[in-house]
Amino acid sequence: MIDENLTSSHILTLSCPDRPGIVHAVAGALLVAGCNITDSQQYGSQSTGTFFMRVEATTAVPAAELHAALEPVAQAFGMQWNLNPAGRKVRTLLMASTSAHCLNDLLFLQRSGTLPIDIPAIVSNHRDLAGLAEFYGIPFHYIPVTQDTKVQAEDELRALMAEHDVELTVLARYMQILSDELCSDLTGQAINIHHSFLPSFKGARPYHQAHARGVKLIGATAHYVTAALDEGPIIEQEVIRVDHRRTAEQFVQMGRDVEGRTLAQAVQWHAEHRVLLDGNRTVVFN
């Protein structure tokens, strides 16, 4: 008889070429390891021929034994897979420039226990947000960036990531473009918030652009960072309705609220291991 006080919960995520028998094989391996499956979601992409799966399971066996039970199945089906303890907080580096709304939302939600992340540091290319970091008791790192110092700044950033074992980087309105090399190294591990319902209104003053065009919907897009600016795999989007009575300044305020919610939702789904990459798209099990 299994002592329920000794059981632990794990999250298995996987992707592989789609073929018959995957679910049966995974469930069988988990059964052999003494697991009880508490949640299971799967999706087969017809466009890429890839199968995706997310399973939550409890077991009393050590994680090493669970890995050993799953490894033969993973090899047989050519899986890319990860096994994570459920509820483990993801070590997350937050980056911002001068706008505080997205950063403040993430810090508040993390402190209130809503976001399953640990925040070891905040990085900015300005000093404006140092007071906010101090209020939340998070170390603040000022790393200025110019065209001449960009390489050194990214070296300093990489060193900080390594020092704090950073697993996820969140650009909470960080208004600097990361190098192609760094974007590549952070594939699937960095989330950006874009102040529009992509692909509309890129560049500066997006809400003023939208206001000038008389749009009826504004929104925000949270996506993974890639070398192709603002074209990474989309995790979450939200829109709100506006009309001719709204001023450009009201667009900005409404947009900030949407940005904060959208980014926080994307970070939560990533930290709960609900997002899997499917080329330039995502599969989100929510």
Coordinates of N, CA and C in Angstrom, one line a residue, residues 29-167:
A29 N 3.9 3.1 -19.2 CA 5.1 3.4 -18.4 C 4.9 4.0 -17.1
L30 N 3.9 4.9 -17.1 CA 3.6 5.6 -15.8 C 2.9 4.6 -14.8
L31 N 2.2 3.6 -15.4 CA 1.6 2.6 -14.5 C 2.6 1.7 -13.9
V32 N 3.6 1.3 -14.7 CA 4.7 0.5 -14.2 C 5.5 1.2 -13.1
A33 N 5.5 2.6 -13.2 CA 6.2 3.4 -12.2 C 5.3 3.7 -11.0
G34 N 4.2 3.1 -11.0 CA 3.3 3.3 -9.8 C 2.6 4.6 -9.8
C35 N 2.4 5.2 -11.0 CA 1.8 6.5 -11.1 C 0.3 6.5 -11.1
N36 N -0.3 7.5 -10.6 CA -1.8 7.7 -10.8 C -1.9 9.0 -11.6
I37 N -2.4 8.9 -12.9 CA -2.6 10.0 -13.8 C -3.8 10.9 -13.3
T38 N -3.5 12.1 -13.0 CA -4.6 13.0 -12.5 C -5.1 14.0 -13.6
D39 N -4.3 14.2 -14.6 CA -4.7 15.0 -15.7 C -3.9 14.7 -17.0
S40 N -4.6 14.6 -18.1 CA -3.9 14.3 -19.4 C -4.5 15.0 -20.5
Q41 N -3.7 15.7 -21.3 CA -4.1 16.4 -22.5 C -3.2 16.0 -23.7
Q42 N -3.7 15.9 -24.9 CA -2.9 15.6 -26.0 C -3.5 16.3 -27.3
Y43 N -2.6 16.4 -28.2 CA -3.0 17.1 -29.5 C -2.1 16.6 -30.6
G44 N -2.7 16.3 -31.7 CA -1.9 15.9 -32.9 C -2.0 17.0 -34.0
S45 N -0.9 17.5 -34.4 CA -0.9 18.6 -35.4 C -0.9 18.0 -36.8
Q46 N -2.0 18.3 -37.5 CA -2.1 17.7 -38.9 C -1.1 18.4 -39.8
S47 N -0.8 19.7 -39.5 CA 0.1 20.5 -40.4 C 1.5 20.0 -40.3
T48 N 2.0 19.6 -39.1 CA 3.4 19.3 -38.9 C 3.5 17.8 -38.6
G49 N 2.4 17.0 -38.4 CA 2.5 15.6 -38.1 C 3.2 15.3 -36.8
T50 N 3.0 16.3 -35.8 CA 3.7 16.1 -34.5 C 2.6 15.9 -33.5
F51 N 2.9 15.0 -32.5 CA 2.0 14.7 -31.4 C 2.5 15.4 -30.2
F52 N 1.6 16.0 -29.4 CA 2.0 16.7 -28.2 C 1.2 16.2 -27.0
M53 N 1.8 16.1 -25.8 CA 1.1 15.6 -24.7 C 1.6 16.2 -23.4
R54 N 0.7 16.5 -22.5 CA 1.0 16.9 -21.1 C 0.2 16.1 -20.1
V55 N 1.0 15.5 -19.2 CA 0.4 14.6 -18.2 C 0.8 15.0 -16.8
E56 N -0.2 15.1 -15.9 CA 0.2 15.2 -14.5 C -0.1 13.9 -13.8
A57 N 0.8 13.5 -13.0 CA 0.7 12.2 -12.3 C 1.3 12.2 -11.0
T58 N 0.8 11.4 -10.0 CA 1.4 11.3 -8.7 C 2.0 9.9 -8.5
T59 N 3.0 9.9 -7.8 CA 3.7 8.6 -7.5 C 4.5 8.7 -6.3
A60 N 4.8 7.5 -5.7 CA 5.6 7.4 -4.5 C 7.1 7.1 -4.8
V61 N 7.4 6.8 -6.1 CA 8.7 6.4 -6.5 C 9.6 7.6 -6.7
P62 N 10.9 7.5 -6.5 CA 11.8 8.7 -6.7 C 11.7 9.1 -8.2
A63 N 12.1 10.4 -8.4 CA 12.0 10.9 -9.8 C 13.0 10.1 -10.7
A64 N 14.1 9.6 -10.2 CA 15.0 8.9 -11.0 C 14.4 7.6 -11.6
E65 N 13.6 6.9 -10.7 CA 12.9 5.7 -11.2 C 11.9 6.1 -12.2
L66 N 11.2 7.2 -12.1 CA 10.2 7.6 -13.1 C 10.9 7.9 -14.4
H67 N 12.0 8.6 -14.4 CA 12.8 8.8 -15.6 C 13.2 7.5 -16.2
A68 N 13.6 6.6 -15.4 CA 14.1 5.3 -16.0 C 12.9 4.6 -16.7
A69 N 11.7 4.7 -16.1 CA 10.6 4.0 -16.7 C 10.1 4.7 -18.0
L70 N 10.3 5.9 -18.1 CA 9.9 6.7 -19.3 C 10.9 6.7 -20.4
E71 N 12.2 6.5 -20.1 CA 13.3 6.6 -21.1 C 13.1 5.7 -22.3
P72 N 12.8 4.4 -22.1 CA 12.6 3.5 -23.2 C 11.5 3.9 -24.1
V73 N 10.4 4.4 -23.6 CA 9.3 4.9 -24.4 C 9.7 6.1 -25.2
A74 N 10.4 7.0 -24.6 CA 10.9 8.2 -25.3 C 11.8 7.9 -26.4
Q75 N 12.7 6.9 -26.2 CA 13.6 6.5 -27.3 C 12.8 5.8 -28.4
A76 N 11.9 5.0 -28.1 CA 11.1 4.2 -29.1 C 10.3 5.1 -30.0
F77 N 9.8 6.2 -29.5 CA 9.0 7.1 -30.2 C 9.7 8.4 -30.7
G78 N 11.0 8.5 -30.4 CA 11.7 9.7 -30.8 C 11.2 11.0 -30.1
M79 N 11.0 10.9 -28.8 CA 10.3 12.0 -28.1 C 11.3 13.1 -27.7
Q80 N 10.9 14.3 -27.7 CA 11.5 15.4 -26.9 C 10.6 15.5 -25.7
W81 N 11.2 15.3 -24.5 CA 10.4 15.3 -23.3 C 11.0 15.9 -22.1
N82 N 10.2 16.3 -21.2 CA 10.7 16.9 -19.9 C 9.8 16.4 -18.8
L83 N 10.4 16.2 -17.7 CA 9.7 15.8 -16.5 C 10.0 16.8 -15.4
N84 N 9.0 17.5 -14.8 CA 9.2 18.5 -13.8 C 8.3 18.2 -12.6
P85 N 8.8 18.5 -11.4 CA 8.0 18.4 -10.2 C 6.9 19.4 -10.3
A86 N 5.6 19.0 -10.1 CA 4.5 19.9 -10.1 C 4.6 21.0 -9.0
G87 N 4.4 22.2 -9.4 CA 4.4 23.3 -8.4 C 5.8 23.9 -8.1
R88 N 6.8 23.3 -8.7 CA 8.2 23.9 -8.6 C 8.2 25.2 -9.2
K89 N 8.7 26.2 -8.5 CA 8.8 27.6 -9.0 C 9.9 27.7 -10.0
V90 N 9.6 28.3 -11.2 CA 10.6 28.5 -12.3 C 11.4 29.8 -12.0
R91 N 12.7 29.7 -12.0 CA 13.5 30.8 -11.7 C 13.5 31.8 -12.9
T92 N 13.0 33.0 -12.7 CA 12.6 33.9 -13.7 C 13.3 35.3 -13.6
L93 N 14.0 35.7 -14.6 CA 14.6 37.0 -14.7 C 13.7 38.0 -15.3
L94 N 13.4 39.1 -14.7 CA 12.5 40.1 -15.3 C 13.4 41.3 -15.8
M95 N 13.0 41.7 -17.0 CA 13.7 42.8 -17.6 C 12.7 43.9 -18.0
A96 N 13.0 45.2 -17.8 CA 12.1 46.3 -18.1 C 13.0 47.5 -18.3
S97 N 12.4 48.5 -19.0 CA 13.1 49.8 -19.2 C 12.6 50.9 -18.3
T98 N 11.5 51.6 -18.7 CA 11.0 52.7 -17.9 C 9.6 52.5 -17.5
S99 N 8.8 51.7 -18.3 CA 7.4 51.5 -18.0 C 7.3 50.5 -16.9
A100 N 6.5 50.8 -15.9 CA 6.4 49.9 -14.7 C 5.2 49.0 -14.7
H101 N 4.2 49.1 -15.6 CA 3.0 48.4 -15.4 C 3.1 46.9 -15.5
C102 N 3.8 46.4 -16.5 CA 3.9 45.0 -16.6 C 4.8 44.4 -15.5
L103 N 5.9 45.1 -15.2 CA 6.8 44.6 -14.1 C 6.1 44.6 -12.8
N104 N 5.3 45.6 -12.5 CA 4.6 45.6 -11.2 C 3.5 44.5 -11.2
D105 N 2.8 44.3 -12.2 CA 1.8 43.2 -12.3 C 2.5 41.9 -11.9
L106 N 3.6 41.6 -12.6 CA 4.3 40.3 -12.4 C 4.8 40.2 -10.9
L107 N 5.4 41.2 -10.4 CA 5.9 41.2 -9.0 C 4.7 41.0 -8.0
F108 N 3.6 41.7 -8.2 CA 2.5 41.6 -7.3 C 1.9 40.2 -7.4
L109 N 1.7 39.6 -8.6 CA 1.2 38.3 -8.7 C 2.1 37.2 -8.1
Q110 N 3.4 37.4 -8.3 CA 4.3 36.5 -7.7 C 4.3 36.5 -6.2
R111 N 4.3 37.7 -5.7 CA 4.2 37.8 -4.2 C 2.9 37.2 -3.6
S112 N 1.8 37.4 -4.4 CA 0.5 36.9 -3.9 C 0.4 35.4 -4.0
G113 N 1.3 34.8 -4.7 CA 1.3 33.3 -4.9 C 0.5 32.9 -6.1
T114 N 0.1 33.8 -7.0 CA -0.6 33.4 -8.2 C 0.4 32.9 -9.3
L115 N 1.6 33.5 -9.4 CA 2.5 33.0 -10.4 C 3.5 32.1 -9.8
P116 N 3.7 30.8 -10.3 CA 4.7 29.9 -9.7 C 6.1 30.2 -10.2
I117 N 6.6 31.3 -9.9 CA 8.0 31.7 -10.3 C 8.7 32.3 -9.1
D118 N 10.0 32.1 -9.1 CA 11.0 32.8 -8.2 C 11.7 33.9 -9.1
I119 N 11.8 35.1 -8.5 CA 12.5 36.2 -9.2 C 13.7 36.6 -8.5
P120 N 14.9 36.1 -9.0 CA 16.2 36.4 -8.3 C 16.7 37.7 -8.6
A121 N 16.2 38.3 -9.7 CA 16.8 39.6 -10.1 C 15.9 40.3 -11.1
I122 N 16.1 41.7 -11.2 CA 15.4 42.5 -12.2 C 16.5 43.3 -12.9
V123 N 16.5 43.3 -14.2 CA 17.5 44.0 -15.0 C 16.8 45.1 -15.8
S124 N 17.5 46.3 -15.9 CA 17.0 47.4 -16.6 C 18.1 48.1 -17.3
N125 N 17.8 48.8 -18.4 CA 18.8 49.6 -19.0 C 18.6 51.1 -18.6
H126 N 17.7 51.3 -17.6 CA 17.5 52.6 -17.0 C 17.4 52.4 -15.5
R127 N 17.5 53.5 -14.7 CA 17.4 53.4 -13.3 C 16.0 53.7 -12.8
D128 N 15.1 54.0 -13.6 CA 13.8 54.5 -13.2 C 13.0 53.5 -12.3
L129 N 13.2 52.2 -12.5 CA 12.4 51.2 -11.8 C 13.2 50.6 -10.6
A130 N 14.3 51.2 -10.2 CA 15.0 50.7 -9.0 C 14.2 50.7 -7.8
G131 N 13.4 51.8 -7.6 CA 12.5 51.9 -6.4 C 11.5 50.8 -6.3
L132 N 10.9 50.4 -7.5 CA 9.9 49.4 -7.5 C 10.6 48.0 -7.1
A133 N 11.8 47.8 -7.6 CA 12.5 46.6 -7.2 C 12.8 46.5 -5.7
E134 N 13.2 47.7 -5.2 CA 13.5 47.8 -3.8 C 12.2 47.5 -2.9
F135 N 11.1 48.0 -3.4 CA 9.8 47.8 -2.6 C 9.5 46.3 -2.5
Y136 N 9.8 45.6 -3.6 CA 9.5 44.1 -3.5 C 10.7 43.3 -3.0
G137 N 11.8 44.0 -2.7 CA 12.9 43.3 -2.1 C 13.7 42.4 -3.1
I138 N 13.6 42.8 -4.4 CA 14.3 42.0 -5.5 C 15.6 42.8 -5.9
P139 N 16.7 42.2 -6.0 CA 18.0 42.8 -6.4 C 17.8 43.5 -7.8
F140 N 18.2 44.7 -8.0 CA 18.1 45.5 -9.2 C 19.4 45.6 -9.8
H141 N 19.5 45.3 -11.1 CA 20.8 45.4 -11.8 C 20.6 46.4 -13.0
Y142 N 21.3 47.5 -12.9 CA 21.3 48.5 -14.0 C 22.4 48.1 -15.0
I143 N 22.0 47.7 -16.2 CA 22.9 47.4 -17.3 C 22.6 48.3 -18.5
P144 N 23.3 49.5 -18.6 CA 23.1 50.4 -19.7 C 23.5 49.7 -21.0
V145 N 22.7 50.1 -22.1 CA 23.0 49.6 -23.4 C 23.1 50.7 -24.4
T146 N 24.2 50.7 -25.1 CA 24.4 51.6 -26.2 C 24.9 50.8 -27.4
Q147 N 24.9 51.4 -28.6 CA 25.4 50.7 -29.7 C 26.8 50.2 -29.5
D148 N 27.6 50.9 -28.8 CA 29.0 50.6 -28.6 C 29.2 49.6 -27.5
T149 N 28.2 49.5 -26.5 CA 28.4 48.6 -25.4 C 27.5 47.4 -25.4
K150 N 26.8 47.2 -26.5 CA 25.8 46.1 -26.5 C 26.3 44.7 -26.2
V151 N 27.5 44.4 -26.8 CA 28.1 43.1 -26.6 C 28.5 42.9 -25.1
Q152 N 29.1 43.9 -24.5 CA 29.5 43.9 -23.1 C 28.3 43.7 -22.2
A153 N 27.2 44.5 -22.6 CA 26.0 44.4 -21.8 C 25.4 43.0 -21.8
E154 N 25.4 42.4 -23.0 CA 24.8 41.0 -23.1 C 25.7 40.0 -22.4
D155 N 27.0 40.3 -22.4 CA 27.9 39.4 -21.6 C 27.6 39.5 -20.1
E156 N 27.3 40.7 -19.7 CA 27.0 40.9 -18.3 C 25.6 40.2 -18.0
L157 N 24.7 40.3 -18.9 CA 23.4 39.7 -18.8 C 23.5 38.2 -18.7
R158 N 24.3 37.6 -19.6 CA 24.5 36.1 -19.6 C 25.1 35.7 -18.3
A159 N 26.1 36.4 -17.7 CA 26.7 36.1 -16.5 C 25.7 36.1 -15.3
L160 N 24.8 37.0 -15.4 CA 23.8 37.1 -14.4 C 22.8 36.0 -14.5
M161 N 22.5 35.6 -15.7 CA 21.6 34.4 -15.9 C 22.2 33.1 -15.3
A162 N 23.5 33.0 -15.6 CA 24.2 31.8 -15.1 C 24.3 31.8 -13.6
E163 N 24.6 32.9 -13.1 CA 24.8 33.0 -11.6 C 23.5 32.6 -10.9
H164 N 22.4 33.0 -11.4 CA 21.1 32.8 -10.7 C 20.3 31.6 -11.3
D165 N 21.0 30.8 -12.1 CA 20.3 29.6 -12.7 C 19.0 30.0 -13.3
V166 N 18.9 31.0 -14.1 CA 17.7 31.5 -14.7 C 17.2 30.5 -15.8
E167 N 15.9 30.2 -15.6 CA 15.2 29.3 -16.6 C 14.3 30.0 -17.5

